[in-house]
Coordinates of C-alpha atoms in Angstrom, one line a residue:
Chain A
M669 CA 50.9 80.4 116.0
V670 CA 54.5 80.3 115.0
E671 CA 54.3 77.1 113.0
S672 CA 51.8 78.5 110.6
L673 CA 54.2 80.7 109.2
D674 CA 55.2 79.9 106.1
L675 CA 59.3 80.8 105.7
F676 CA 59.7 79.4 102.3
P677 CA 59.9 82.9 100.3
L678 CA 62.5 83.9 103.0
F679 CA 64.8 81.2 102.1
L680 CA 63.8 81.4 98.1
S681 CA 64.8 85.0 98.5
L682 CA 68.1 84.3 99.9
K683 CA 68.9 81.7 97.3
V684 CA 67.7 83.8 94.4
A685 CA 69.8 87.1 95.8
T686 CA 72.9 85.0 96.2
A687 CA 72.6 83.6 92.8
A688 CA 72.1 86.8 91.3
T689 CA 74.9 88.1 93.0
V690 CA 77.3 85.8 92.0
L691 CA 76.0 86.1 88.4
A692 CA 76.2 90.1 88.5
A693 CA 80.2 89.5 90.1
L694 CA 80.9 87.4 87.3
I695 CA 79.5 89.6 84.5
G696 CA 79.4 93.2 86.0
I697 CA 83.1 93.3 87.3
P698 CA 84.7 92.5 83.9
I699 CA 82.2 95.1 82.5
A700 CA 83.1 97.7 85.0
Y701 CA 86.7 97.2 84.6
Y702 CA 86.3 97.6 80.7
L703 CA 84.5 100.6 81.1
S704 CA 86.9 102.1 83.5
R705 CA 89.5 101.9 80.6
S706 CA 87.8 102.8 77.7
H707 CA 86.2 106.2 76.8
G708 CA 85.0 105.3 72.9
K709 CA 81.6 105.3 71.5
V710 CA 81.3 101.6 72.4
A711 CA 82.1 102.2 75.9
D712 CA 79.3 104.6 75.9
F713 CA 76.9 102.6 74.6
I714 CA 77.4 99.9 76.9
D715 CA 77.6 102.5 79.9
A716 CA 73.9 103.5 78.7
L717 CA 72.7 99.9 78.3
T718 CA 73.9 98.7 81.8
T719 CA 72.4 101.9 83.4
L720 CA 68.9 101.5 81.7
P721 CA 67.5 99.0 84.2
V722 CA 67.9 101.7 86.9
I723 CA 65.5 104.1 85.0
L724 CA 63.5 101.5 83.2
P725 CA 60.1 100.5 85.5
P726 CA 60.7 96.9 86.6
T727 CA 57.6 95.6 84.9
V728 CA 59.0 97.0 81.3
L729 CA 62.1 95.2 82.3
G730 CA 60.3 92.1 83.3
Y731 CA 58.5 92.5 80.0
Y732 CA 61.8 92.4 78.1
L733 CA 62.9 89.5 79.6
L734 CA 59.5 87.7 79.0
V735 CA 60.1 88.4 75.1
L736 CA 63.9 87.5 75.2
L737 CA 63.6 84.4 77.4
G738 CA 60.1 83.0 76.9
R739 CA 59.4 79.4 76.0
K740 CA 58.6 80.7 72.4
S741 CA 61.7 82.7 72.2
I742 CA 64.6 81.6 70.1
I743 CA 67.0 81.8 73.3
G744 CA 64.3 80.1 75.3
E745 CA 63.5 77.3 73.0
F746 CA 67.4 76.6 72.8
L747 CA 67.7 76.6 76.3
E748 CA 64.7 74.3 76.9
K749 CA 65.7 71.8 74.0
T750 CA 69.5 71.5 74.8
F751 CA 69.7 71.7 78.7
G752 CA 66.2 71.4 79.5
I753 CA 66.0 74.6 81.3
T754 CA 63.0 76.8 81.5
I755 CA 63.5 80.2 82.5
V756 CA 59.9 81.7 82.8
F757 CA 58.1 81.0 85.7
T758 CA 60.7 79.2 87.7
P759 CA 63.5 80.3 90.2
F760 CA 65.8 80.6 87.2
G761 CA 63.7 83.5 86.0
A762 CA 63.6 85.0 89.3
V763 CA 67.4 85.0 89.5
L764 CA 67.8 86.6 86.2
A765 CA 65.3 89.2 86.8
A766 CA 67.2 90.2 90.2
F767 CA 70.4 89.9 88.2
V768 CA 69.2 92.4 85.4
V769 CA 67.9 94.9 88.0
A770 CA 70.7 94.9 90.2
V771 CA 73.8 94.4 88.2
P772 CA 73.9 98.2 87.2
F773 CA 74.6 99.1 91.1
L774 CA 77.8 96.8 91.0
I775 CA 78.9 98.2 87.4
K776 CA 78.7 101.8 88.8
S777 CA 80.4 101.0 92.0
A778 CA 83.1 99.1 90.8
R779 CA 83.8 101.2 87.8
A780 CA 84.2 104.1 90.0
A781 CA 86.7 102.2 92.1
F782 CA 88.6 101.0 88.9
A783 CA 88.6 104.5 87.7
S784 CA 90.1 106.4 90.9
I785 CA 93.2 104.3 90.6
D786 CA 96.2 106.7 89.5
P787 CA 97.0 105.4 85.8
N788 CA 100.5 106.1 86.7
L789 CA 100.3 103.4 89.2
I790 CA 99.5 100.9 86.5
R791 CA 102.2 102.2 84.3
A792 CA 104.9 101.8 86.8
A793 CA 104.0 98.3 87.6
K794 CA 104.1 97.7 83.7
V795 CA 107.8 99.5 83.5
L796 CA 109.0 97.5 86.6
G797 CA 107.9 94.2 84.5
R798 CA 104.9 93.1 85.6
S799 CA 102.5 91.4 83.3
D800 CA 98.8 92.6 83.0
I801 CA 97.4 89.8 84.8
N802 CA 100.0 90.0 87.5
I803 CA 98.9 94.1 87.9
F804 CA 95.4 93.2 88.0
F805 CA 95.9 91.1 91.2
V806 CA 99.0 93.1 92.9
V807 CA 97.8 96.7 92.0
I808 CA 94.2 97.0 90.9
F809 CA 92.6 94.4 93.0
P810 CA 94.0 95.8 96.4
L811 CA 93.4 99.2 95.8
S812 CA 89.7 99.0 94.4
W813 CA 88.2 95.8 96.6
R814 CA 86.3 97.9 98.8
G815 CA 84.7 99.8 96.1
V816 CA 83.7 96.1 94.6
A817 CA 82.8 95.1 97.7
S818 CA 80.3 97.7 98.4
G819 CA 79.1 97.0 94.8
I820 CA 78.3 93.5 95.5
M821 CA 76.6 94.4 98.8
L822 CA 74.3 96.6 96.8
V823 CA 73.6 94.3 94.2
F824 CA 72.7 91.7 97.0
A825 CA 70.3 94.3 98.7
R826 CA 68.9 95.2 95.5
A827 CA 68.0 91.6 94.4
L828 CA 66.8 90.7 97.5
G829 CA 64.1 93.4 97.5
D830 CA 63.1 93.1 93.7
F831 CA 59.5 93.0 93.3
G832 CA 58.2 94.1 89.4
A833 CA 60.6 92.4 87.4
T834 CA 60.2 88.8 89.4
L835 CA 56.7 89.1 89.4
M836 CA 56.5 89.6 85.6
V837 CA 59.1 86.8 84.9
A838 CA 58.9 84.2 87.6
G839 CA 55.2 85.1 88.9
N840 CA 54.2 84.0 92.4
I841 CA 53.6 80.5 92.9
P842 CA 53.7 79.4 96.2
N843 CA 56.4 77.1 97.5
E844 CA 58.0 77.4 93.8
T845 CA 58.6 81.0 92.6
L846 CA 57.3 83.3 95.4
T847 CA 60.0 85.6 96.8
M848 CA 59.8 87.8 99.9
P849 CA 58.7 91.1 98.4
V850 CA 56.0 89.1 96.4
A851 CA 55.1 87.1 99.4
I852 CA 54.5 90.3 101.1
Y853 CA 52.1 91.8 98.5
D854 CA 50.5 88.5 98.6
A855 CA 50.0 88.3 102.3
L856 CA 48.7 91.8 102.5
L857 CA 46.0 91.3 100.0
A858 CA 45.0 88.2 101.7
G859 CA 44.8 89.7 105.2
N860 CA 47.9 88.2 106.7
H861 CA 49.0 90.8 108.4
R862 CA 51.3 88.9 110.5
L863 CA 53.2 87.0 108.0
A864 CA 53.5 90.6 106.1
N865 CA 54.9 92.2 109.2
V866 CA 57.3 89.4 110.0
L867 CA 58.6 89.5 106.5
V868 CA 58.6 93.5 106.2
I869 CA 60.8 93.4 109.6
I870 CA 63.2 90.7 108.1
M871 CA 63.6 92.5 105.0
T872 CA 64.2 96.0 106.9
S873 CA 66.9 94.3 109.0
V874 CA 68.8 92.6 106.3
S875 CA 68.7 95.9 104.2
V876 CA 69.7 98.1 107.2
L877 CA 72.7 95.9 108.1
L878 CA 74.1 95.5 104.6
L879 CA 73.8 99.6 104.6
Y880 CA 75.8 99.7 107.4
M881 CA 78.4 97.4 106.8
M882 CA 78.7 99.1 103.3
R883 CA 79.2 102.2 105.2
R884 CA 81.9 100.8 107.2
I885 CA 83.9 99.6 104.3
E886 CA 83.5 103.1 102.4
K887 CA 84.9 104.9 105.3
R888 CA 88.2 102.6 105.5
M889 CA 88.5 103.4 101.9
V890 CA 88.2 107.2 102.6
R891 CA 90.8 106.8 105.4
G892 CA 93.0 105.3 102.9
D893 CA 95.2 102.2 102.9
G894 CA 98.2 103.2 104.9
A895 CA 97.4 101.5 107.9
H896 CA 96.2 98.1 106.4
A897 CA 98.1 94.9 106.7
A898 CA 101.0 94.0 104.3
R899 CA 100.1 92.4 101.2
K900 CA 101.9 89.6 99.2
H901 CA 102.9 90.4 96.3
Chain B
M1071 CA 123.2 107.2 73.9
L1072 CA 119.7 107.3 73.1
H1073 CA 118.6 108.1 69.9
V1074 CA 114.8 109.1 69.1
N1075 CA 112.9 109.8 65.9
I1076 CA 109.1 109.0 66.3
K1077 CA 105.9 110.0 65.0
K1078 CA 102.2 109.8 66.7
T1079 CA 99.1 110.9 65.5
F1080 CA 95.9 112.0 67.5
P1081 CA 92.7 113.4 66.4
H1082 CA 94.0 116.9 67.6
F1083 CA 97.5 116.5 68.1
L1084 CA 100.4 115.1 66.2
L1085 CA 103.7 113.9 68.2
D1086 CA 106.9 114.6 65.6
V1087 CA 110.2 114.7 67.6
S1088 CA 113.7 113.6 66.6
F1089 CA 116.7 114.0 69.2
T1090 CA 119.7 112.0 70.1
V1091 CA 121.2 112.5 73.9
E1092 CA 124.3 111.4 75.5
K1093 CA 124.9 110.6 79.0
G1094 CA 124.1 113.2 81.5
I1095 CA 120.9 114.9 82.6
T1096 CA 119.0 116.5 79.7
A1097 CA 115.7 118.4 80.4
I1098 CA 112.6 118.4 78.0
L1099 CA 111.2 121.7 78.4
G1100 CA 108.1 122.8 77.2
P1101 CA 104.7 124.2 77.8
S1102 CA 101.8 121.9 79.2
G1103 CA 100.4 119.8 76.4
S1104 CA 103.4 119.9 74.1
G1105 CA 103.9 116.0 74.2
K1106 CA 106.8 115.8 77.0
S1107 CA 105.3 113.3 78.7
L1108 CA 104.1 111.3 75.9
T1109 CA 107.6 111.4 74.7
L1110 CA 108.7 109.4 77.9
Q1111 CA 106.1 107.3 77.6
C1112 CA 106.8 106.0 74.3
L1113 CA 110.3 105.7 75.3
A1114 CA 109.0 103.3 77.9
G1115 CA 106.9 101.3 75.6
L1116 CA 104.0 102.6 77.4
E1117 CA 102.7 104.0 74.1
T1118 CA 103.4 103.0 70.7
P1119 CA 104.5 105.4 68.1
D1120 CA 102.7 105.3 64.5
E1121 CA 106.2 105.4 63.0
G1122 CA 109.7 105.9 63.6
I1123 CA 112.8 104.3 65.7
I1124 CA 114.1 104.3 69.2
T1125 CA 117.4 103.0 69.9
L1126 CA 119.6 102.9 73.2
N1127 CA 123.1 102.5 72.6
D1128 CA 122.4 100.5 69.4
R1129 CA 119.7 98.3 71.2
P1130 CA 116.4 98.8 69.1
F1131 CA 113.6 99.4 71.5
F1132 CA 111.3 100.2 68.7
D1133 CA 111.5 100.1 64.8
A1134 CA 108.2 100.6 63.0
G1135 CA 109.8 99.5 59.4
Q1136 CA 111.3 96.6 61.1
G1137 CA 108.3 95.7 63.1
V1138 CA 110.2 95.9 66.6
N1139 CA 108.4 96.9 69.5
I1140 CA 110.1 95.5 72.6
K1141 CA 107.4 95.2 75.9
P1142 CA 108.0 97.8 78.5
R1143 CA 109.3 95.1 80.9
E1144 CA 112.1 94.1 78.8
R1145 CA 113.3 97.9 78.3
K1146 CA 114.9 98.3 81.6
I1147 CA 113.9 101.6 82.0
G1148 CA 114.0 103.5 85.2
Y1149 CA 110.9 105.5 85.2
M1150 CA 110.1 108.1 87.9
F1151 CA 106.3 109.4 87.6
Q1152 CA 104.6 112.6 88.3
N1153 CA 103.6 112.7 91.9
Y1154 CA 105.9 109.4 92.0
A1155 CA 103.3 107.1 91.5
L1156 CA 104.1 105.0 94.7
F1157 CA 102.0 102.0 95.5
P1158 CA 100.0 103.1 98.6
H1159 CA 99.1 99.7 99.7
L1160 CA 102.8 98.3 99.8
T1161 CA 105.4 99.3 102.2
V1162 CA 108.7 101.2 101.1
K1163 CA 110.5 97.7 101.1
Q1164 CA 107.8 96.1 98.9
N1165 CA 107.7 99.3 96.5
I1166 CA 111.7 99.4 96.0
A1167 CA 111.5 95.4 95.3
F1168 CA 108.5 95.5 93.1
G1169 CA 110.6 95.4 89.7
L1170 CA 112.6 92.4 91.2
K1171 CA 109.6 90.1 90.9
G1172 CA 111.1 86.6 90.1
K1173 CA 114.6 86.9 91.4
P1174 CA 116.0 84.6 94.2
K1175 CA 114.5 86.1 97.6
A1176 CA 118.0 86.6 99.3
E1177 CA 119.1 88.7 96.4
V1178 CA 116.0 90.6 96.7
E1179 CA 116.8 91.5 100.1
E1180 CA 120.1 92.2 99.9
K1181 CA 119.6 94.7 96.9
V1182 CA 116.6 96.4 98.9
E1183 CA 118.8 96.7 101.8
K1184 CA 121.4 98.3 99.8
M1185 CA 119.1 100.7 98.1
L1186 CA 117.5 101.6 101.4
K1187 CA 120.9 102.6 102.5
N1188 CA 122.1 104.5 99.4
M1189 CA 118.9 106.5 99.8
E1190 CA 119.4 107.2 103.3
L1191 CA 115.8 105.4 104.1
E1192 CA 116.9 102.5 106.5
R1193 CA 114.4 103.3 109.0
Y1194 CA 111.9 103.4 106.7
G1195 CA 111.6 100.2 105.1
D1196 CA 108.3 99.1 106.7
R1197 CA 106.6 102.5 106.7
Y1198 CA 103.8 103.2 104.1
P1199 CA 104.2 105.7 101.6
A1200 CA 101.7 107.8 103.1
E1201 CA 103.5 108.2 106.3
L1202 CA 106.6 109.7 104.6
S1203 CA 107.3 113.5 103.7
G1204 CA 108.0 114.5 100.2
G1205 CA 111.7 114.2 100.2
Q1206 CA 111.4 110.6 101.3
Q1207 CA 108.6 109.8 98.7
Q1208 CA 111.0 111.3 96.2
R1209 CA 113.8 109.1 97.4
V1210 CA 111.6 106.0 97.3
A1211 CA 110.8 106.7 93.9
L1212 CA 114.4 106.8 92.6
A1213 CA 115.0 104.0 94.6
R1214 CA 112.4 101.9 92.9
A1215 CA 113.4 103.1 89.5
L1216 CA 117.2 102.2 90.2
I1217 CA 117.0 99.1 91.5
I1218 CA 116.4 97.4 88.0
E1219 CA 119.7 98.9 87.2
P1220 CA 118.5 100.8 84.1
D1221 CA 120.1 101.9 81.2
V1222 CA 118.2 105.1 81.0
L1223 CA 116.3 107.1 83.7
L1224 CA 113.3 109.3 82.9
L1225 CA 112.0 111.8 85.3
D1226 CA 108.6 113.1 84.5
E1227 CA 108.2 116.4 86.7
P1228 CA 110.2 115.3 89.5
L1229 CA 109.6 118.5 91.8
S1230 CA 105.9 119.5 90.3
A1231 CA 104.5 118.1 93.4
V1232 CA 106.9 119.4 96.0
D1233 CA 106.0 122.4 98.1
P1234 CA 107.5 125.6 96.8
S1235 CA 109.6 125.9 100.3
M1236 CA 111.1 122.7 99.9
K1237 CA 111.7 122.8 96.1
E1238 CA 115.4 123.9 95.9
T1239 CA 116.3 121.3 98.8
L1240 CA 114.8 118.5 97.0
E1241 CA 116.1 119.5 93.6
Q1242 CA 119.7 119.4 95.2
Q1243 CA 118.9 116.0 96.8
L1244 CA 117.6 114.5 93.5
L1245 CA 120.7 115.9 91.9
T1246 CA 122.8 114.4 94.3
F1247 CA 121.4 111.1 94.6
I1248 CA 121.4 110.4 90.7
D1249 CA 125.0 111.8 90.6
K1250 CA 125.9 109.4 92.9
H1251 CA 124.2 106.2 92.0
F1252 CA 123.4 106.6 88.2
S1253 CA 125.7 107.2 85.1
G1254 CA 123.3 106.5 82.1
V1255 CA 121.0 108.9 80.0
V1256 CA 118.8 110.8 82.2
L1257 CA 115.9 112.6 80.7
L1258 CA 113.8 115.0 82.9
V1259 CA 110.6 116.2 81.9
T1260 CA 109.6 120.1 83.0
H1261 CA 107.7 123.1 82.1
N1262 CA 109.5 125.1 84.6
L1263 CA 112.5 127.1 83.2
E1264 CA 114.2 127.9 86.6
E1265 CA 114.0 124.0 87.4
A1266 CA 115.5 123.4 83.9
D1267 CA 118.0 125.7 84.4
R1268 CA 119.2 124.4 87.9
L1269 CA 119.2 120.9 87.1
C1270 CA 120.2 120.4 83.5
D1271 CA 122.8 121.7 81.1
R1272 CA 121.4 120.7 78.1
W1273 CA 117.8 121.3 77.1
I1274 CA 115.5 119.9 74.4
I1275 CA 112.6 122.5 73.7
Y1276 CA 109.2 121.2 73.0
H1277 CA 106.4 123.3 71.3
N1278 CA 103.2 121.6 69.9
G1279 CA 104.5 118.2 69.5
S1280 CA 107.5 119.1 68.1
V1281 CA 111.6 119.7 68.9
I1282 CA 112.0 123.3 67.9
Q1283 CA 115.6 123.6 69.5
L1284 CA 118.0 121.6 71.3
G1285 CA 121.6 121.9 72.7
A1286 CA 123.7 123.7 75.6
K1287 CA 121.6 125.7 78.0
E1288 CA 123.6 128.8 77.4
E1289 CA 123.7 128.4 73.5
I1290 CA 119.7 128.3 73.6
L1291 CA 119.4 131.0 76.4
A1292 CA 121.7 133.2 74.0
R1293 CA 120.1 132.7 70.7
P1294 CA 116.8 131.1 70.8
V1295 CA 115.7 130.4 67.5
N1296 CA 111.9 131.5 67.3
V1297 CA 109.9 133.8 69.0
P1298 CA 107.9 130.9 70.9
V1299 CA 110.9 129.8 72.5
A1300 CA 112.4 133.2 73.3
R1301 CA 109.0 134.2 75.2
M1302 CA 109.1 130.8 77.0
L1303 CA 112.8 132.0 78.0
G1304 CA 111.7 135.1 79.2
Y1305 CA 112.5 137.7 76.4
K1306 CA 110.3 140.5 76.3
N1307 CA 112.2 142.9 73.7
I1308 CA 111.2 141.2 70.4
F1309 CA 110.7 143.2 67.5
P1310 CA 109.3 142.6 64.1
V1311 CA 111.8 143.6 61.2
A1312 CA 110.7 145.1 58.2
N1313 CA 113.9 145.0 56.2
I1314 CA 117.6 144.3 56.4
R1315 CA 120.5 145.9 54.7
P1316 CA 124.0 144.3 55.1
V1317 CA 126.7 146.8 55.6
D1318 CA 130.5 146.5 56.9
Q1319 CA 131.0 144.2 59.6
G1320 CA 127.4 143.5 60.1
V1321 CA 124.0 144.2 59.4
I1322 CA 121.1 146.9 59.6
A1323 CA 117.6 145.8 60.5
V1324 CA 114.9 148.0 60.0
V1325 CA 112.3 147.9 62.9
G1326 CA 109.8 150.3 62.4
D1327 CA 111.1 153.8 61.8
S1328 CA 114.4 153.4 63.2
E1329 CA 117.7 151.3 62.1
L1330 CA 119.2 149.0 64.4
F1331 CA 123.0 148.0 63.6
M1332 CA 123.7 144.1 64.4
K1333 CA 126.8 142.3 64.3
A1334 CA 125.5 139.1 62.4
T1335 CA 125.3 137.9 59.2
S1336 CA 122.4 138.3 57.0
P1337 CA 120.0 135.7 57.5
S1338 CA 118.3 133.8 54.8
S1339 CA 115.0 134.6 56.7
F1340 CA 114.3 137.0 59.0
D1341 CA 111.0 138.0 61.0
F1342 CA 112.3 139.2 64.4
V1343 CA 115.3 140.8 66.2
A1344 CA 115.4 140.3 69.9
I1345 CA 117.6 141.6 72.8
H1346 CA 117.9 139.9 76.3
Y1347 CA 117.1 142.8 78.9
D1348 CA 120.2 141.8 80.7
H1349 CA 122.2 143.1 77.7
L1350 CA 120.5 146.4 77.5
M1351 CA 122.6 149.3 78.7
F1352 CA 121.8 153.1 80.2
V1353 CA 124.5 155.3 78.8
E1354 CA 125.1 158.9 78.7
N1355 CA 126.9 159.8 75.1
E1356 CA 125.1 158.9 71.7
C1357 CA 126.5 156.2 70.2
V1358 CA 125.1 153.4 67.5
N1359 CA 121.9 151.8 68.5
T1360 CA 121.2 154.5 71.2
F1361 CA 117.9 156.1 71.9
D1362 CA 116.5 158.5 74.2
Y1363 CA 113.5 157.4 76.3
D1364 CA 110.6 157.9 78.3
I1365 CA 109.5 155.9 81.4
V1366 CA 106.2 154.5 80.8
Q1367 CA 105.8 152.0 83.8
T1368 CA 107.6 150.8 86.4
K1369 CA 106.9 147.9 88.6
T1370 CA 108.8 147.4 92.1
R1371 CA 109.8 143.7 92.8
M1372 CA 111.5 142.2 95.7
N1373 CA 115.1 142.9 94.3
V1374 CA 114.5 144.2 90.8
V1375 CA 112.6 147.0 89.0
E1376 CA 110.7 145.9 85.9
A1377 CA 110.4 149.1 83.5
I1378 CA 108.7 149.9 80.7
L1379 CA 110.6 152.3 78.5
E1380 CA 109.3 154.2 75.4
T1381 CA 111.9 155.7 72.6
K1382 CA 110.4 157.2 69.5
H1383 CA 110.2 153.7 67.9
F1384 CA 109.5 151.1 70.2
Q1385 CA 108.9 150.0 73.7
L1386 CA 111.5 148.1 75.7
Q1387 CA 111.2 146.3 78.8
V1388 CA 114.1 146.5 81.3
K1389 CA 115.1 144.6 84.8
V1390 CA 117.4 146.9 86.7
P1391 CA 118.5 145.7 90.6
R1392 CA 116.5 148.2 92.9
K1393 CA 119.7 149.7 94.1
E1394 CA 120.8 150.6 90.9
W1395 CA 117.4 152.2 89.8
S1396 CA 117.4 155.2 92.0
S1397 CA 121.0 156.1 91.1
F1398 CA 121.1 156.4 87.2
G1399 CA 117.6 157.9 86.8
Q1400 CA 118.8 161.7 86.9
T1401 CA 122.0 161.4 84.5
K1402 CA 121.6 158.7 82.0
K1403 CA 118.9 159.4 79.7
K1404 CA 119.6 157.2 76.9
I1405 CA 119.5 153.4 76.3
H1406 CA 121.8 151.5 74.3
L1407 CA 121.4 148.3 72.2
P1408 CA 124.7 146.4 72.0
P1409 CA 125.1 145.2 68.4
E1410 CA 126.6 142.1 69.6
H1411 CA 123.7 140.9 71.6
L1412 CA 120.9 141.8 69.0
F1413 CA 120.2 138.6 66.9
F1414 CA 117.5 137.4 64.4
L1415 CA 114.8 134.8 65.1
E1416 CA 111.9 133.3 63.3
K1417 CA 108.2 133.9 64.1

């Protein structure tokens, strides 16, 4: 019985969520940092744009991605001709869909963490002779990493669970682009309740574990940094 | 000697200040939002003025005309921030050593040890700021600012975070440690009159982004130049002047229907006359500037009685020690405004 379980969707989902999380960290953290420092019109616009995926239905997001990155689109054609990468109906598409859906959570959480740092700490560091880069690693990062880490976990959880946008952009090709949430849907439609149950339990366990870890991290964040180990500077 | 002459424009605010200060502690005193902290940030290079110059002992920090703008880290400024801004994730030692990055390890250790000793923090080197009392945090902040051997020390509201019961102790502590370990220019920003009074002999008065008066404390207290300054210093008896008339040995100022004789020269412009309540005198005999009064209102405070008196022409506010208030009420029914303590001020 057990051998008949196809766990490909589980591994694909983990890979896709990991890739989307890395992408989100690389792009989301700098944006969050920028938003925490700026309050102009441009910042407001970027803020609105990066919050949009939370509000829009995943199908609408998926549709935009299809239009933007499809094989006939400018970007899609460019990627295919120069790098031989096709986005639509490939695992790349799944990664992009998961990234777009999940990155707002990281931006929000990291931005709040950066913004909660007393600007006088940064001023003090400047007056005491430190460069901006040094200040980021010695002051800003040590004081905000918990917020950023919690955002990264949230992104992973959200990326792991994406259904709508992934289905639109990557489809549900078995052993190719079939991620866990889509596989659950397919399994239910096909009457394979056992597979659906197993996948649902796995998804739930991973999500609960992530939320629990986030809670632990945030709790320490509230308690303050007074007790934690000395940091090199 | 620190010379500042800068302008910086914001959508709803203009900072336009100019002053020169010598060694010793000078207060920048003014209401919130008058540009005090902004001035300190310009001095430290954290904000860039639109125009003007900043020089310290002939060393230019900033000169818009010459395109000079020295980076904050090269200005060697000791800056104690509001609420101290100690790094919460670093120990006391690490906080104090923060400005010594790049120096040889042995030298850093030696300097930090010496500073811990100077600031009486020897036992707290490995603690975190959150584990210290307010007074200890203040000393860590001072140590961190002084360890780079600055030429100027900037103190931004150094006592605003302090519990009122501890305030005078910490004021005294701050003064003592600065006296002992620093001999350059000190600028202390505050909105608190008593604090400026206790800590500084020289004042720069700020209002809406400009310097309206500067000089020795006593001079400013005795002769504020305009109504906002006078109000800030606690003046209550300020009267609009309708006209003036020079007379022998002084000026007559027409206030409402009455005339006040002043031992002053005729000013080029006149808007108001003022007198401090300390200088009002209760008298029995008729003489110049003496008026009958009725008591309109009295408020009894801990040590003084504050009363509003009404003469035929104007109201006066007086503060009288509680003990004295009860004794003169029966006999002395006139109030005297001594001519030498009346002065003109602008609106």
